[in-house]
Every structure is written in structure tokens, then in C-alpha cells.
Short mmCIF file of C-alpha atoms in Angstrom, two decimals:
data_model
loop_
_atom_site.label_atom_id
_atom_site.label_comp_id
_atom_site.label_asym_id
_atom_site.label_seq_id
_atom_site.Cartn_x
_atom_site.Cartn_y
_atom_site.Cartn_z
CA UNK A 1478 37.56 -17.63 -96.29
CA UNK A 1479 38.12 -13.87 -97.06
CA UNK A 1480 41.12 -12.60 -98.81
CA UNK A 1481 41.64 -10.02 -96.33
CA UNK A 1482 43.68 -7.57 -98.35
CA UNK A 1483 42.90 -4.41 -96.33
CA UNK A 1484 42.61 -2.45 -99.60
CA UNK A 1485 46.74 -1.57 -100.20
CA UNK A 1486 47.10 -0.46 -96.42
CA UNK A 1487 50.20 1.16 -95.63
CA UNK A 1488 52.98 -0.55 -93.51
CA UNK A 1489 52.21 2.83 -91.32
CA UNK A 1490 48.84 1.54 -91.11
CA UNK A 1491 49.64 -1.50 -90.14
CA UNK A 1492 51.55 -0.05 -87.70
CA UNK A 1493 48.75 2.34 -86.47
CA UNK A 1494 46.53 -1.00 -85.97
CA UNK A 1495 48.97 -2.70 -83.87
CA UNK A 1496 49.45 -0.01 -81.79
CA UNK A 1497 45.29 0.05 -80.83
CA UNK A 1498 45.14 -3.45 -80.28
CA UNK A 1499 48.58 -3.33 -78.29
CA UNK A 1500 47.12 -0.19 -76.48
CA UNK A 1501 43.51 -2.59 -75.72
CA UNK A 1502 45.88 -4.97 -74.15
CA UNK A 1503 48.05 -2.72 -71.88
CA UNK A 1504 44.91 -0.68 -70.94
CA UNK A 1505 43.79 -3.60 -69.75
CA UNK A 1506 46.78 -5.46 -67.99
CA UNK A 1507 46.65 -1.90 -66.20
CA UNK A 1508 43.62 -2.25 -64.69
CA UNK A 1509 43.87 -5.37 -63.83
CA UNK A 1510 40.98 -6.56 -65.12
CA UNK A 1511 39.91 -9.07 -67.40
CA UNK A 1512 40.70 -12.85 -68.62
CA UNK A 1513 43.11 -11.46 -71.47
CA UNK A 1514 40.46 -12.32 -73.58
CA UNK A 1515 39.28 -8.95 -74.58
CA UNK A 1516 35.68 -9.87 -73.74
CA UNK A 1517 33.29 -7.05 -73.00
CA UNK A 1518 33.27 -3.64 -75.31
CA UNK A 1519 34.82 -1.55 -73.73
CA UNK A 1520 36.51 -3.50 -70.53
CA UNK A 1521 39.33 -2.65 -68.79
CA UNK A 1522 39.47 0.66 -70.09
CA UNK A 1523 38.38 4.51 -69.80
CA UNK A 1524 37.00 4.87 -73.43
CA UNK A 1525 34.35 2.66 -75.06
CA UNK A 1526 34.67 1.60 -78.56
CA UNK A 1527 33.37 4.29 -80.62
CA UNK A 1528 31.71 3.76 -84.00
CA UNK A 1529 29.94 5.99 -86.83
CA UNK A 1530 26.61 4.83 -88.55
CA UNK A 1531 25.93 6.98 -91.34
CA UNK A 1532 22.98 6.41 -93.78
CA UNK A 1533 22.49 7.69 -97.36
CA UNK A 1534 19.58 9.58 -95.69
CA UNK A 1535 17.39 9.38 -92.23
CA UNK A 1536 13.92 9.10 -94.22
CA UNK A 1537 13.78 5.59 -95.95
CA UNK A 1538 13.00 2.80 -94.29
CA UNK A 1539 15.30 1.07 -95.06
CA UNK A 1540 18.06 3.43 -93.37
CA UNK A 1541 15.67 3.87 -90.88
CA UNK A 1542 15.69 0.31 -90.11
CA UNK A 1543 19.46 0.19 -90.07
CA UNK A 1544 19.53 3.10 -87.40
CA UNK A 1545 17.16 1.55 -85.15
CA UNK A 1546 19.51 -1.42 -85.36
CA UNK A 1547 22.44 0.62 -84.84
CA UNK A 1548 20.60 1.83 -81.15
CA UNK A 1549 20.05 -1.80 -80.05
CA UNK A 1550 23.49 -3.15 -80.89
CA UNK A 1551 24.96 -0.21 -79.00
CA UNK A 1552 22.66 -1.09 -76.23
CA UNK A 1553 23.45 -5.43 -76.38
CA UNK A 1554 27.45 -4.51 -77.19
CA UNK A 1555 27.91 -1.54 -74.95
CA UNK A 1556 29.66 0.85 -77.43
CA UNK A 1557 28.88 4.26 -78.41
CA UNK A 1558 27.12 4.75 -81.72
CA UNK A 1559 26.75 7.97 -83.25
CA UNK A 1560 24.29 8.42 -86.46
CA UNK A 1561 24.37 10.56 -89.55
CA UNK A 1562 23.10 10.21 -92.99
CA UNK A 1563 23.04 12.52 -95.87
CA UNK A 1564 20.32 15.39 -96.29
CA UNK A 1565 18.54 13.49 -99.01
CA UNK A 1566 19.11 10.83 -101.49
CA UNK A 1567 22.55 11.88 -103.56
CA UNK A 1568 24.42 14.10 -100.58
CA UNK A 1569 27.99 13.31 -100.63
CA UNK A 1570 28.47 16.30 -98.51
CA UNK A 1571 26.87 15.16 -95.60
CA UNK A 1572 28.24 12.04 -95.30
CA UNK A 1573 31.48 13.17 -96.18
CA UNK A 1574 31.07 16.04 -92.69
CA UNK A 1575 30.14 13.16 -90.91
CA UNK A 1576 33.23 11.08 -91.78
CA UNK A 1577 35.27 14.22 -90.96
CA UNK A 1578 32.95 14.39 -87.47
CA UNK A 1579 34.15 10.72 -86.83
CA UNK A 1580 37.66 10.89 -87.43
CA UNK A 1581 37.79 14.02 -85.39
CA UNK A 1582 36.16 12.62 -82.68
CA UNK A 1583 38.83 9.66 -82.96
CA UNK A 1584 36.26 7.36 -83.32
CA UNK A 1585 37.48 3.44 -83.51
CA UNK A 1586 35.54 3.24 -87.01
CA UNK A 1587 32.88 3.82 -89.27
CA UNK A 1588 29.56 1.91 -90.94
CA UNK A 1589 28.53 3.53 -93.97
CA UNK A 1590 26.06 3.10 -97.49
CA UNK A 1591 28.41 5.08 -99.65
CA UNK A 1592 26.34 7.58 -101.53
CA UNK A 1593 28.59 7.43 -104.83
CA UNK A 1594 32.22 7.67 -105.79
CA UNK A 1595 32.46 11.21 -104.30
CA UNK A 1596 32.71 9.70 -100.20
CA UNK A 1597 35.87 7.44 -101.50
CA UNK A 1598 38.38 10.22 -100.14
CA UNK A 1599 36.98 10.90 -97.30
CA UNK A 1600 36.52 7.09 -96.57
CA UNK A 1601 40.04 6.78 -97.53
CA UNK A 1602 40.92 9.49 -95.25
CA UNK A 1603 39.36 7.97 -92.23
CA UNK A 1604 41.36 4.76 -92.59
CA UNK A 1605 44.64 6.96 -92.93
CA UNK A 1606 43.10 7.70 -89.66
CA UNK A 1607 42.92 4.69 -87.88
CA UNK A 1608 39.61 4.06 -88.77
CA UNK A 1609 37.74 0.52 -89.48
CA UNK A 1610 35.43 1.41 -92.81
CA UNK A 1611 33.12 -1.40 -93.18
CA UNK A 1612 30.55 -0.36 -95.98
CA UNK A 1613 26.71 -1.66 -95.58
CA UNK A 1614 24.30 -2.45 -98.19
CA UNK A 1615 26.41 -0.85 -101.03
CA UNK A 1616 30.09 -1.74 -101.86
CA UNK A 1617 31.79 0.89 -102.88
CA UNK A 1618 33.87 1.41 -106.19
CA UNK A 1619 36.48 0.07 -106.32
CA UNK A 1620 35.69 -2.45 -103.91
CA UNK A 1621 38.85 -1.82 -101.39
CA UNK A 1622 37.90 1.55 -100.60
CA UNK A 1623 36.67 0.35 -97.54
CA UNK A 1624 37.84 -2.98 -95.39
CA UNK A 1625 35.38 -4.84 -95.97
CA UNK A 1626 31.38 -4.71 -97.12
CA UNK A 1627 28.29 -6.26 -95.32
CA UNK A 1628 25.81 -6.38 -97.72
CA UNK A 1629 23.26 -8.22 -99.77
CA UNK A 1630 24.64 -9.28 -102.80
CA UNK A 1631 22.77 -6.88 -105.30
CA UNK A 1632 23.66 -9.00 -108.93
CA UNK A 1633 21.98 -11.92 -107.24
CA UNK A 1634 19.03 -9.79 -106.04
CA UNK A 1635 18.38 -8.46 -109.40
CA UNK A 1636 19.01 -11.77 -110.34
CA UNK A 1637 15.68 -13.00 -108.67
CA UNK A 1638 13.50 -10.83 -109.75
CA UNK A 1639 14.83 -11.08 -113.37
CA UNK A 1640 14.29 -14.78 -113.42
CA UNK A 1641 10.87 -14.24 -112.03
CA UNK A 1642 9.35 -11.71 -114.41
CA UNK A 1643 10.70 -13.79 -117.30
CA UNK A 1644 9.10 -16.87 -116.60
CA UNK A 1645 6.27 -14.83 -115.28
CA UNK A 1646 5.83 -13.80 -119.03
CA UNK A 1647 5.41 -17.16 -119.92
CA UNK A 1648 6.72 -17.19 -123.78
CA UNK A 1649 4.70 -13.24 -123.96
CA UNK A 1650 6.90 -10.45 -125.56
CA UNK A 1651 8.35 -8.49 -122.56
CA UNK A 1652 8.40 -4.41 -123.15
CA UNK A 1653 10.30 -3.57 -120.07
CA UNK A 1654 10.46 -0.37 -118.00
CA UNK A 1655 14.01 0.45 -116.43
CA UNK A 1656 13.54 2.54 -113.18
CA UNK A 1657 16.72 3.33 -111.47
CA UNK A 1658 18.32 5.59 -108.90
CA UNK A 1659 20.90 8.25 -110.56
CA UNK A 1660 21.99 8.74 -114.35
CA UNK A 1661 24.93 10.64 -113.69
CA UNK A 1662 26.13 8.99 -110.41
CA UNK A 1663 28.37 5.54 -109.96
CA UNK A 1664 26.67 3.51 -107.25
CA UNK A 1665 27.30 -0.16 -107.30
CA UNK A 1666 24.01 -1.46 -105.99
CA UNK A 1667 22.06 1.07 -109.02
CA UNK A 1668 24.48 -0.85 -111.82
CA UNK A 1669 24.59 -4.51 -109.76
CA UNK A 1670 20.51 -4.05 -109.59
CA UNK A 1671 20.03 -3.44 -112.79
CA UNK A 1672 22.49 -5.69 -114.55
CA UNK A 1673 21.63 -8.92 -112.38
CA UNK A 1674 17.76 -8.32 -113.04
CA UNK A 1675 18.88 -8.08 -117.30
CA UNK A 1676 21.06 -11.30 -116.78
CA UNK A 1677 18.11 -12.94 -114.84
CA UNK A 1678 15.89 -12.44 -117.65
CA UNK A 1679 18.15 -13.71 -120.15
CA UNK A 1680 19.03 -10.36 -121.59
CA UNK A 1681 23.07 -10.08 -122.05
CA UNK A 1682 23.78 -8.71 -125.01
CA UNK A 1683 23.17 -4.76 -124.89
CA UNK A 1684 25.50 -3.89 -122.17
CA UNK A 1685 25.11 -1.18 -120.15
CA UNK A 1686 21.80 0.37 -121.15
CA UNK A 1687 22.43 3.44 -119.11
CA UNK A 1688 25.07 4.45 -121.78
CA UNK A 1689 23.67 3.24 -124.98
CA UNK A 1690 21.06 6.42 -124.97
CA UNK A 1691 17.19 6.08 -124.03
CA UNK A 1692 16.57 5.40 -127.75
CA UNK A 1693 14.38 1.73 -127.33
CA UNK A 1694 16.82 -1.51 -127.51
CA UNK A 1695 15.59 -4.98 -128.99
CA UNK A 1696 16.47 -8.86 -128.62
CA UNK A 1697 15.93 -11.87 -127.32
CA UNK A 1698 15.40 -12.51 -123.47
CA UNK A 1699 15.31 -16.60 -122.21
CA UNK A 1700 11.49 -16.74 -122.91
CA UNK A 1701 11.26 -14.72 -126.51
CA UNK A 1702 11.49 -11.03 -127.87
CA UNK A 1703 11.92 -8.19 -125.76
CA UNK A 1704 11.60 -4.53 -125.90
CA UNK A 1705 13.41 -1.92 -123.47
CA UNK A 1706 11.58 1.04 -123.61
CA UNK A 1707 13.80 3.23 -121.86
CA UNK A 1708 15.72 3.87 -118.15
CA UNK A 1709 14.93 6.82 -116.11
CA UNK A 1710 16.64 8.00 -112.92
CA UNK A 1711 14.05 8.13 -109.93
CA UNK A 1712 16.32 9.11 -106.90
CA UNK A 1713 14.60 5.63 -105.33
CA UNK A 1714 11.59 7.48 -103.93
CA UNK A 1715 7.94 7.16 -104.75
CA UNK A 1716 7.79 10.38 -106.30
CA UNK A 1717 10.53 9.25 -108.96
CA UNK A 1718 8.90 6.27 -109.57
CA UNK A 1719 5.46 7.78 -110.66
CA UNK A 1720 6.56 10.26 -112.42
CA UNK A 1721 9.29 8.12 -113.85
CA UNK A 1722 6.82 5.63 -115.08
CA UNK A 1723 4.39 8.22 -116.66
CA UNK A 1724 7.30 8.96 -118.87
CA UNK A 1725 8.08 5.54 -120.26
CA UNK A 1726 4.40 4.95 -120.39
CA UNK A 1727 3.53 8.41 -122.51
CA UNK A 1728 6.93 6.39 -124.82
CA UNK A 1729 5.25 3.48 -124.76
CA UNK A 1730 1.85 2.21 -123.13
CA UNK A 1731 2.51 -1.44 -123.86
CA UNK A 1732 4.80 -1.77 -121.19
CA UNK A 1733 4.42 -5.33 -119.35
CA UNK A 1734 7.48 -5.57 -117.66
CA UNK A 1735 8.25 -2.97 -114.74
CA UNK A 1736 12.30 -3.03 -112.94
CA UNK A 1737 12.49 -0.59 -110.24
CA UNK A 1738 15.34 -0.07 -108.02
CA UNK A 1739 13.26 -0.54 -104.72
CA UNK A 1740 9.79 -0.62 -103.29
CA UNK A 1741 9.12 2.85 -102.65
CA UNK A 1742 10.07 3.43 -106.03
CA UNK A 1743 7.83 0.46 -107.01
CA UNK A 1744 4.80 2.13 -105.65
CA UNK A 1745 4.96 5.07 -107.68
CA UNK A 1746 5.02 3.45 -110.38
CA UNK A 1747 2.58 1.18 -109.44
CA UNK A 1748 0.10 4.26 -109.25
CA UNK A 1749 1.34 5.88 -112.31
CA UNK A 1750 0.22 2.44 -114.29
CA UNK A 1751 -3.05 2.81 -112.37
CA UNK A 1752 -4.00 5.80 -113.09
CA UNK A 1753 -3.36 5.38 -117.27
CA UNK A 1754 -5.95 2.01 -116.42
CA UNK A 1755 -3.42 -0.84 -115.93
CA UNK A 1756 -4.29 -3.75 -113.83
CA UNK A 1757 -2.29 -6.21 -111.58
CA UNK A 1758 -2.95 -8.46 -114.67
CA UNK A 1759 -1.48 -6.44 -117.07
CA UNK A 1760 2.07 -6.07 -115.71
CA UNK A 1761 4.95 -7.81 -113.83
CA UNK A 1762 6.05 -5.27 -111.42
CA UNK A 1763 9.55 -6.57 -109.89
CA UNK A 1764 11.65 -4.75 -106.92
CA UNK A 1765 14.21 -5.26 -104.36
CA UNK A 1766 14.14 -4.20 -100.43
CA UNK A 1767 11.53 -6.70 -98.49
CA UNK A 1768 9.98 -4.00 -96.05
CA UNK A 1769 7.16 -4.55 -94.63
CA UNK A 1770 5.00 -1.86 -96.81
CA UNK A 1771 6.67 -3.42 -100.05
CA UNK A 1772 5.77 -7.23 -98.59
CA UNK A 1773 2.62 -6.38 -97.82
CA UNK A 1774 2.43 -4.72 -101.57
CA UNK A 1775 3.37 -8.59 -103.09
CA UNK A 1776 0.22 -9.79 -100.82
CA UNK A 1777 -1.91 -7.60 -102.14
CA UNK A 1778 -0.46 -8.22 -105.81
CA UNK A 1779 0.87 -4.30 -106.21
CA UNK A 1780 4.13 -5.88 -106.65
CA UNK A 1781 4.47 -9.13 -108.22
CA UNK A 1782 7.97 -10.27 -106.41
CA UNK A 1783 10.81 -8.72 -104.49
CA UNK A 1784 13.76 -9.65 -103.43
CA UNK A 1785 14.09 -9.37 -99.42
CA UNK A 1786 17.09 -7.87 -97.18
CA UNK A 1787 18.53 -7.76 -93.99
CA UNK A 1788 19.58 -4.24 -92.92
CA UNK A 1789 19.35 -4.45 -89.35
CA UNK A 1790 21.61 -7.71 -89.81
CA UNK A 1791 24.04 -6.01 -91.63
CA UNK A 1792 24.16 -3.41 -88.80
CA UNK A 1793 24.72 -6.44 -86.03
CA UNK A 1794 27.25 -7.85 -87.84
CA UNK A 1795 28.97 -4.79 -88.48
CA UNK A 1796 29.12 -3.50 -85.09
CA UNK A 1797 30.65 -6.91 -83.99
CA UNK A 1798 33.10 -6.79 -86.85
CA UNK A 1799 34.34 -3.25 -85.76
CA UNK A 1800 34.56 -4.67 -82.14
CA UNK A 1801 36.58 -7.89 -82.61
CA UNK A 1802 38.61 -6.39 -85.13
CA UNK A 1803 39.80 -3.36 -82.66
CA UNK A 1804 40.08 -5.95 -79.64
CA UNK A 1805 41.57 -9.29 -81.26
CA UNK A 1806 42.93 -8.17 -84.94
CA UNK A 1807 40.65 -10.73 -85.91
CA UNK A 1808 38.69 -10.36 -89.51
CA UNK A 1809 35.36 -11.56 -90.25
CA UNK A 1810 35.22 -14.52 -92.79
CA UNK A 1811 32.72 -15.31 -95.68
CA UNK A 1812 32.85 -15.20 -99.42
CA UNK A 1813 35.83 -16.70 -100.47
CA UNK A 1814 38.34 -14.42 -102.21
CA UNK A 1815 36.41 -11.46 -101.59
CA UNK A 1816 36.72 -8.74 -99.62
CA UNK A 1817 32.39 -9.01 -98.64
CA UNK A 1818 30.04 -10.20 -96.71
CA UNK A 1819 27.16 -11.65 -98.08
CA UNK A 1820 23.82 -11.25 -95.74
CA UNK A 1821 21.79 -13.25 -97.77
CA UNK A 1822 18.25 -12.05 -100.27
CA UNK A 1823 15.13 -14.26 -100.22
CA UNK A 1824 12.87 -13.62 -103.36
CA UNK A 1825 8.94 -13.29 -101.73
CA UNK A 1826 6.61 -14.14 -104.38
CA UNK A 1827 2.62 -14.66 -103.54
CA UNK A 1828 2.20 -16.33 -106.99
CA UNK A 1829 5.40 -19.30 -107.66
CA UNK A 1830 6.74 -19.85 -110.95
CA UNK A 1831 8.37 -22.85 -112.10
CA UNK A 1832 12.22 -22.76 -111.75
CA UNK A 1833 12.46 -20.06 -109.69
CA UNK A 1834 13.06 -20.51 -105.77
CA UNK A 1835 10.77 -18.32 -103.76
CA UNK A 1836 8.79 -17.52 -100.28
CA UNK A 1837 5.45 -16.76 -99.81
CA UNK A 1838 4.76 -13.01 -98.17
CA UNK A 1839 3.88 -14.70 -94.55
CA UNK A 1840 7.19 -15.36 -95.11
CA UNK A 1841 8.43 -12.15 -95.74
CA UNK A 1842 6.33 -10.65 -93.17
CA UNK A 1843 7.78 -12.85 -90.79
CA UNK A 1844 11.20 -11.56 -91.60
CA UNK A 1845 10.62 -7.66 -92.96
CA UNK A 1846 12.12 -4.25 -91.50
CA UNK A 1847 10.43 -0.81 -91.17
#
């Protein structure tokens, strides 16, 4: 069950809570309709519940795939959904106007991927508002920013893949590639990714390697020696990725083992290690996302695993969170102690390892966005 600790919410809050659900229940003994149940967005009064999406941007699949979820929920629930994303990859500005947008428009609340650390006042702001925050996909730092996250838990994601490529190696000396998302931004699911894929192969003892310089680090990973050759910022876009990998490469051509943030990313480096004469063969190429483009790249053996999520479930469940929360007080349950929602990761493999739980891409197919 989930500590629901509402992120240090002000007895005023509190307050400002009661008073919407009191005011559902009066608009409704008013119009005399309804069981008392609060069944129905929306019934028994003028206003339908209200509610923000807004997307780090409107171009990825991924977000794209959250949006068009965001339309059908508002369509099966009856609300009103409004959608906004940043400009690009790394806009605080835009979603922090469309935070102002919602709490202007005295919206009931607001789904959001937090683009960094810079959205936390304005998030904070709209639940000095009266506003449900529910975060999707990335939990924000610190955690309690928003009321609660929907999301797939990124350590364990990383986690998957890590395991994978490192029994993938079988006993071979791993020279890894690092491709992430910023280098001078805080965003948990870039650090969660990044560290969880390290821990799954074994590697704990360099830290951070986003502050310990670019300069190669050495060790031991669970199946021998390893190398990391460096960690470059890619904004999580294909364009990143290939250029991103044509500089660790010109560092270091050896490079076996590839980490990248997400499949788009992951197919830019895949045709930067192409293009310098690399084969499938040659390198284990890991990611996270599960869209159908980055599935159908583990088919075809572009990518050698990824671990899959559920966007457009993370959407449903948010939207009914927001609702039942505004009509009945009452707060979703899941991960016990923790202010999150875990919507589950599937690692999709075409090639199984031994000790490593996976599905096959019909599999991922079966069950991929975008």
C-alpha cells in the first residue's frame, strides 16, 4: 500500500481538497442526480473534470503515444483533456507556460514528464493551486514534488538490459559506450537508466560516471574486465545518438558494449557503428522504450534487447487517478512505502541468455506503442 504523504501539503491544502470533493457532493445533491456514488466524470454538475497532459515534447513517439492515449481516455472517461509539451527535448519553459495555462484555467489537475528540476516550482505552484500533479514516465526530484508518479520503474529497466549485455558477453572484455540524454540537466529516468543498466552488469564501484570526467574508467563487471570509454549527452534523438557514437568510436573503436538512453537514440548509433564497418556480431547494442520501430529493430538484430513500456497505460491510469481522487478523496495504491506507481517493463530479446528473463519481439510487437 502507498504511503500517501502528499509531499508536505499544507493544512490549507488540505483544506482546499476538502472543499472540491465537498463542492462534487453538494453539486450533486443539487441536481438531484446521482446514487451518491460519484460515478460518471463529470455527473451532476455544470463543469467536467478538467485535466492537463503535457509531454517533454509532441515529436517522439513515445509522447506521441501518450497523447493519443490522453484523446481516448478523455473520450471512455468523459473529461476534458488539454495537451502541451515542450518545444523540443530540454524546454522547461514550455511546460512550465503550460502549467501556468492549467492552473489559470482552474483545471482539476495535471499529467506531466517533468523535463528537469527547473518545472519543480511551477509544479509546486499548481498544487498550491488546487491542482492533482501526478508525474508520468519520469519522477521528479525530489520525489514529492508531485502526488504521486505513474511510471516504469527506470533502475529496473536499466537493470534488464544491463544483465543482458553482460551475459551476452559471455566471459569477453566489455568496452562500453555510455549514451545519455543531458550532461548538465537532473532528470531521474537519465541517472535511474544509466545507473540500473551499470548495476545490471555488475559494475558498482565508479559511481556516478557522469561526474568522474570522460577520462576512460576500468574494473571488473559480473562476467570479467571492463572498459568505459566515455558518456556523451545525445538529447535522446537519433541525431545524438550517431553523432554521439562517432565520438566514442573515433576514442575508441573497440567498443562492444553500446547503453543508450532509448531507441531512437539507439538507431543512431546503430548507423554510426555501421558506417565505421561494425556488424550485428560485433556489438551488444542495449536500450529502453519498446516502440514498435525499436521492437521491430531487436527482430531484425539492430538492437540486441530493450526493455519495453507502457505509456498509453500510464496515461489510463492517470486520468482515472485524477478522477477518483477529485470525486472520492480516494488514492491509488501500489508500491509499498512509496509515493509511485509502477507500470511494469518487459525486457524483449530475439536471442535468450541464460539467467536473464525475457520475451521474444512477437511479443513485444504484440504489446508496442507508436
Amino acid at each position: 500500500m502507498v504511503r500517501w504523504t502528499r509531499g508536505g501539503r499544507s493544512p490549507a491544502r488540505s483544506l482546499r481538497i476538502l472543499g472540491v470533493t465537498l463542492g462534487a457532493a453538494l453539486a450533486l445533491a443539487a441536481c438531484g442526480g446521482g446514487s451518491g456514488d460519484g460515478s460518471g466524470a463529470g455527473a451532476g454538475g455544470d463543469k467536467k473534470i478538467a485535466i492537463s497532459l503535457i509531454t517533454k515534447d509532441s515529436t517522439n513517439p513515445f509522447f506521441v503515444a501518450m497523447q493519443e492515449g490522453a484523446k481516448k481516455a478523455a473520450e471512455d472517461e468523459g473529461i476534458d483533456i488539454t495537451i502541451a509539451s515542450g518545444k523540443e527535448e530540454g524546454d522547461d519553459q514550455g511546460q512550465i507556460d503550460a502549467i501556468e495555462n492549467a492552473i489559470t484555467a482552474q483545471q482539476d489537475g495535471i499529467l506531466i514528464t517533468p523535463m528537469s528540476t527547473g518545472v519543480n516550482d511551477a509544479m509546486q505552484k499548481a498544487r498550491d493551486a488546487g491542482l492533482f500533479v501526478i508525474a508520468l514516465d519520469t519522477p521528479p526530484d525530489p520525489p514529492e514534488t508531485v502526488d504521486i508518479t505513474f511510471a516504469t520503474d527506470n533502475r529496473k529497466a536499466g537493470n534488464l538490459i544491463g544483465q543482458y549485455a553482460a551475459a551476452a558477453l559471455g566471459g569477453e572484455k566489455a568496452v562500453i559506450a555510455l549514451l545519455d540524454i543531458f550532461d548538465d540537466k537532473v532528470v531521474s529516468v537519465d541517472y535511474n537508466r544509466n545507473q540500473g543498466f551499470l548495476e545490471g552488469m555488475g559494475i558498482t564501484d565508479i559511481g556516478d560516471p557522469k561526474v568522474n570526467g570522460d577520462e576512460p574508467k576500468t574494473g571488473q563487471y559480473s562476467g570479467g574486465e571492463y572498459e568505459i570509454v566515455g558518456n556523451v549527452a545525445t538529447g535522446a534523438n537519433e541525431e545524438g545518438g550517431r553523432t554521439g557514437m562517432e565520438q566514442l568510436l573515433s576514442k575508441n573503436p573497440n567498443i562492444n558494449v553500446v547503453y543508450t538512453i532509448n531507441e531512437p537514440t539507439a538507431a543512431g548509433a546503430a548507423a554510426a557503428l555501421k558506417a565505421q564497418g561494425k556488424t550485428p556480431e560485433d556489438v551488444v547494442v542495449v536500450s529502453v522504450d519498446g516502440g514498435r520501430a525499436g521492437v521491430e529493430a531487436v527482430d531484425a538484430g539492430t538492437i540486441d534487447a530493450t526493455s519495453q513500456q507502457y505509456p498509453a497505460k500510464m496515461v489510463e491510469l492517470g486520468v482515472k487517478a485524477i478522477i477518483e481522487i477529485v470525486k472520492t478523496g480516494k488514492k491509488p495504491e501500489n508500491s509499498p512505502g512509496l509515493d509511485f506507481f509502477d507500470t511494469g517493463v518487459t525486457l524483449i530479446a530475439k536471442t535468450p541468455v541464460d539467467g536473464v528473463e525475457s520475451k521474444d519481439p512477437q511479443y513485444g510487437l504484440d504489446n508496442a506503442w507508436g
